[in-house]
mmCIF file of C-alpha atoms in Angstrom:
data_model
loop_
_atom_site.group_PDB
_atom_site.id
_atom_site.type_symbol
_atom_site.label_atom_id
_atom_site.label_comp_id
_atom_site.label_asym_id
_atom_site.label_seq_id
_atom_site.Cartn_x
_atom_site.Cartn_y
_atom_site.Cartn_z
ATOM 1 C CA MET A 1476 4.634 16.026 7.830
ATOM 2 C CA ILE A 1477 1.435 14.910 9.501
ATOM 3 C CA ARG A 1478 -0.174 11.527 8.787
ATOM 4 C CA ILE A 1479 -3.968 11.342 8.794
ATOM 5 C CA SER A 1480 -5.458 7.861 8.609
ATOM 6 C CA ASP A 1481 -8.998 6.500 8.307
ATOM 7 C CA ILE A 1482 -10.476 9.251 6.157
ATOM 8 C CA SER A 1483 -13.673 7.802 4.711
ATOM 9 C CA MET A 1484 -14.308 8.975 1.140
ATOM 10 C CA PRO A 1485 -16.929 8.072 -1.490
ATOM 11 C CA LEU A 1486 -15.783 5.997 -4.468
ATOM 12 C CA HIS A 1487 -15.779 8.973 -6.843
ATOM 13 C CA TYR A 1488 -14.041 11.580 -4.710
ATOM 14 C CA THR A 1489 -11.948 14.458 -6.030
ATOM 15 C CA ASP A 1490 -8.565 15.702 -4.839
ATOM 16 C CA GLU A 1491 -10.246 18.841 -3.547
ATOM 17 C CA ALA A 1492 -12.755 16.788 -1.519
ATOM 18 C CA LEU A 1493 -9.875 14.812 -0.004
ATOM 19 C CA ARG A 1494 -8.071 18.074 0.816
ATOM 20 C CA ARG A 1495 -11.206 19.408 2.564
ATOM 21 C CA ALA A 1496 -11.648 16.149 4.517
ATOM 22 C CA ALA A 1497 -8.007 16.246 5.657
ATOM 23 C CA ALA A 1498 -8.366 19.888 6.704
ATOM 24 C CA LYS A 1499 -11.529 19.016 8.639
ATOM 25 C CA LYS A 1500 -9.660 16.277 10.553
ATOM 26 C CA LEU A 1501 -6.936 18.817 11.372
ATOM 27 C CA ARG A 1502 -9.534 21.483 12.251
ATOM 28 C CA THR A 1503 -7.917 23.984 9.921
ATOM 29 C CA ASP A 1504 -8.578 25.683 6.609
ATOM 30 C CA ALA A 1505 -7.904 23.693 3.393
ATOM 31 C CA GLN A 1506 -5.792 26.587 2.041
ATOM 32 C CA LYS A 1507 -3.266 26.057 4.860
ATOM 33 C CA LEU A 1508 -2.392 22.602 3.496
ATOM 34 C CA LYS A 1509 0.672 23.045 1.287
ATOM 35 C CA LYS A 1510 1.080 19.453 0.205
ATOM 36 C CA LEU A 1511 -1.105 16.354 0.382
ATOM 37 C CA ALA A 1512 0.304 12.920 -0.546
ATOM 38 C CA LEU A 1513 -1.714 9.706 -0.754
ATOM 39 C CA VAL A 1514 -0.093 6.966 1.352
ATOM 40 C CA LYS A 1515 -2.740 4.239 1.326
ATOM 41 C CA ARG A 1516 -6.190 3.690 -0.125
ATOM 42 C CA SER A 1517 -8.326 0.657 0.630
ATOM 43 C CA VAL A 1518 -11.935 -0.290 -0.043
ATOM 44 C CA ASP A 1519 -14.512 -0.592 2.729
ATOM 45 C CA ALA A 1520 -17.296 -2.757 1.314
ATOM 46 C CA ARG A 1521 -18.933 -3.836 4.584
ATOM 47 C CA LYS A 1522 -22.098 -1.920 3.670
ATOM 48 C CA LYS A 1523 -23.075 -3.050 0.173
ATOM 49 C CA GLN A 1524 -25.170 0.082 -0.460
ATOM 50 C CA ASP A 1525 -22.360 2.419 0.663
ATOM 51 C CA VAL A 1526 -18.982 1.180 -0.598
ATOM 52 C CA ARG A 1527 -16.270 3.701 0.279
ATOM 53 C CA PHE A 1528 -12.514 4.256 0.200
ATOM 54 C CA VAL A 1529 -10.621 4.503 3.468
ATOM 55 C CA VAL A 1530 -7.657 6.797 2.822
ATOM 56 C CA THR A 1531 -4.414 7.620 4.617
ATOM 57 C CA VAL A 1532 -2.582 10.800 3.595
ATOM 58 C CA ASP A 1533 0.537 12.709 4.574
ATOM 59 C CA VAL A 1534 -0.016 16.459 4.884
ATOM 60 C CA GLU A 1535 2.397 19.369 4.982
ATOM 61 C CA THR A 1536 1.024 22.613 6.411
ATOM 62 C CA ASP A 1537 2.011 26.283 6.409
ATOM 63 C CA GLY A 1538 2.151 26.630 10.186
ATOM 64 C CA ASN A 1539 3.831 24.849 13.075
ATOM 65 C CA GLU A 1540 2.915 21.173 12.715
ATOM 66 C CA ASP A 1541 3.824 20.271 16.316
ATOM 67 C CA LYS A 1542 1.456 22.941 17.612
ATOM 68 C CA LEU A 1543 -1.264 21.706 15.268
ATOM 69 C CA LEU A 1544 -0.758 18.099 16.442
ATOM 70 C CA SER A 1545 -1.031 19.101 20.093
ATOM 71 C CA ARG A 1546 -4.283 20.945 19.380
ATOM 72 C CA VAL A 1547 -5.890 18.009 17.537
ATOM 73 C CA ARG A 1548 -6.739 15.163 19.879
ATOM 74 C CA ASP A 1549 -7.419 12.375 17.396
ATOM 75 C CA SER A 1550 -5.654 9.000 17.375
ATOM 76 C CA HIS A 1551 -5.817 9.006 13.566
ATOM 77 C CA VAL A 1552 -3.698 12.170 13.334
ATOM 78 C CA THR A 1553 0.000 11.567 14.054
ATOM 79 C CA LYS A 1554 3.436 12.733 13.004
ATOM 80 C CA ALA A 1555 4.365 11.007 9.730
ATOM 81 C CA PRO A 1556 7.369 8.692 10.063
ATOM 82 C CA LYS A 1557 10.374 9.585 7.941
ATOM 83 C CA ARG A 1558 11.318 6.660 5.752
ATOM 84 C CA THR A 1559 14.415 6.294 3.678
ATOM 85 C CA TYR A 1560 15.590 3.172 1.961
ATOM 86 C CA ALA A 1561 19.085 2.035 2.768
ATOM 87 C CA ILE A 1562 20.738 -0.556 0.581
ATOM 88 C CA PRO A 1563 21.408 -3.602 2.776
ATOM 89 C CA PRO A 1564 25.061 -4.355 3.503
ATOM 90 C CA HIS A 1565 26.555 -6.991 1.241
ATOM 91 C CA GLY A 1566 29.748 -8.893 0.907
ATOM 92 C CA THR A 1567 31.944 -9.128 -2.136
ATOM 93 C CA LEU A 1568 30.779 -11.268 -5.011
ATOM 94 C CA SER A 1569 33.017 -13.541 -7.022
ATOM 95 C CA GLN A 1570 31.071 -12.652 -10.195
ATOM 96 C CA ARG A 1571 28.953 -9.732 -11.319
ATOM 97 C CA PRO A 1572 25.196 -10.153 -10.673
ATOM 98 C CA VAL A 1573 22.927 -10.762 -13.662
ATOM 99 C CA VAL A 1574 19.484 -9.201 -14.059
ATOM 100 C CA VAL A 1575 17.278 -10.845 -16.671
ATOM 101 C CA GLY A 1576 14.756 -8.481 -18.256
ATOM 102 C CA PHE A 1577 14.570 -4.715 -18.300
ATOM 103 C CA GLY A 1578 10.943 -4.186 -17.343
ATOM 104 C CA PRO A 1579 10.074 -2.144 -14.248
ATOM 105 C CA ALA A 1580 11.387 -4.789 -11.817
ATOM 106 C CA GLY A 1581 14.556 -5.371 -13.843
ATOM 107 C CA MET A 1582 15.265 -1.646 -14.056
ATOM 108 C CA PHE A 1583 14.809 -1.246 -10.319
ATOM 109 C CA ALA A 1584 16.957 -4.284 -9.507
ATOM 110 C CA GLY A 1585 19.695 -3.019 -11.830
ATOM 111 C CA LEU A 1586 19.521 0.443 -10.260
ATOM 112 C CA LEU A 1587 19.857 -0.879 -6.703
ATOM 113 C CA LEU A 1588 22.698 -3.213 -7.646
ATOM 114 C CA ALA A 1589 24.507 -0.374 -9.414
ATOM 115 C CA ARG A 1590 24.043 1.938 -6.432
ATOM 116 C CA ALA A 1591 25.516 -0.805 -4.241
ATOM 117 C CA GLY A 1592 28.580 -0.754 -6.520
ATOM 118 C CA LEU A 1593 28.057 -4.296 -7.852
ATOM 119 C CA ARG A 1594 28.110 -3.444 -11.604
ATOM 120 C CA PRO A 1595 25.187 -5.661 -12.743
ATOM 121 C CA ILE A 1596 24.940 -7.262 -16.171
ATOM 122 C CA ILE A 1597 21.443 -6.707 -17.587
ATOM 123 C CA LEU A 1598 20.065 -9.044 -20.250
ATOM 124 C CA GLU A 1599 17.080 -8.081 -22.376
ATOM 125 C CA ARG A 1600 15.641 -10.211 -25.128
ATOM 126 C CA GLY A 1601 13.197 -7.738 -26.613
ATOM 127 C CA GLY A 1602 13.588 -5.538 -29.637
ATOM 128 C CA SER A 1603 16.092 -2.742 -30.002
ATOM 129 C CA VAL A 1604 15.356 0.707 -28.626
ATOM 130 C CA GLU A 1605 14.385 1.905 -32.094
ATOM 131 C CA GLU A 1606 11.947 -1.008 -32.608
ATOM 132 C CA ARG A 1607 10.339 -0.416 -29.225
ATOM 133 C CA GLN A 1608 10.059 3.310 -29.859
ATOM 134 C CA ALA A 1609 8.345 2.630 -33.191
ATOM 135 C CA ALA A 1610 5.952 0.154 -31.514
ATOM 136 C CA VAL A 1611 5.009 2.692 -28.829
ATOM 137 C CA THR A 1612 4.497 5.427 -31.423
ATOM 138 C CA THR A 1613 2.295 3.086 -33.483
ATOM 139 C CA PHE A 1614 0.305 2.133 -30.390
ATOM 140 C CA TRP A 1615 -0.433 5.768 -29.516
ATOM 141 C CA GLN A 1616 -1.479 6.527 -33.100
ATOM 142 C CA MET A 1617 -3.621 3.401 -33.479
ATOM 143 C CA PRO A 1618 -4.333 1.702 -30.111
ATOM 144 C CA LYS A 1619 -3.917 -1.922 -31.091
ATOM 145 C CA LEU A 1620 -1.697 -4.385 -29.281
ATOM 146 C CA GLN A 1621 0.805 -6.359 -31.284
ATOM 147 C CA ARG A 1622 0.077 -10.051 -31.536
ATOM 148 C CA ALA A 1623 2.597 -12.339 -29.870
ATOM 149 C CA VAL A 1624 1.243 -15.346 -31.768
ATOM 150 C CA ARG A 1625 2.983 -16.230 -34.993
ATOM 151 C CA ARG A 1626 2.060 -19.112 -37.255
ATOM 152 C CA GLY A 1627 4.064 -22.262 -36.585
ATOM 153 C CA ARG A 1628 6.693 -20.637 -34.361
ATOM 154 C CA ARG A 1629 7.680 -21.327 -30.797
ATOM 155 C CA ARG A 1630 7.586 -18.339 -28.488
ATOM 156 C CA HIS A 1631 8.570 -17.934 -24.854
ATOM 157 C CA VAL A 1632 5.607 -16.610 -22.881
ATOM 158 C CA PHE A 1633 5.947 -16.125 -19.126
ATOM 159 C CA GLY A 1634 9.077 -18.278 -19.036
ATOM 160 C CA ARG A 1635 7.519 -21.277 -20.798
ATOM 161 C CA GLN A 1636 8.142 -22.317 -24.353
ATOM 162 C CA THR A 1637 4.810 -22.691 -26.102
ATOM 163 C CA GLN A 1638 3.784 -23.911 -29.524
ATOM 164 C CA TYR A 1639 1.082 -21.714 -31.043
ATOM 165 C CA ARG A 1640 -1.191 -22.855 -33.825
ATOM 166 C CA HIS A 1641 -3.017 -20.408 -35.984
ATOM 167 C CA GLU A 1642 -6.747 -21.144 -35.752
ATOM 168 C CA ARG A 1643 -9.576 -19.501 -37.639
#
């Protein structure tokens, strides 16, 4: 994989325009790029009349990438580092770890703990799978969010217990 950084793109660019810009930096044809993966995208707003994205991509080509890298003399074109996540070493625990909530972060924490062999306990306070599935189906049929406010009841919102009053 080859990493190309500092590709300046307009705010409303297409994937094909990004592919052509990457090929131009590599001085090759866009058809020779097998795979293009977005690594980073940031906004350059120094010129108020010309706000742009500055993009970094990883590219996989058909040919010999080492030969291509030696031909291109640009400091923004380098070999992409290979990154793999290794679960940090851990000791033994006297009790099983507890993950509270099964949103994206809770799922990921539970997955990593399970892969480490720690057998996590996951607590979720929301509705059952069937209730959630019905809520999602209803949302896609009629895009309206459910109200969390109920008359005269206490609800936990963002970890704080709150008293809601129904106002008209």
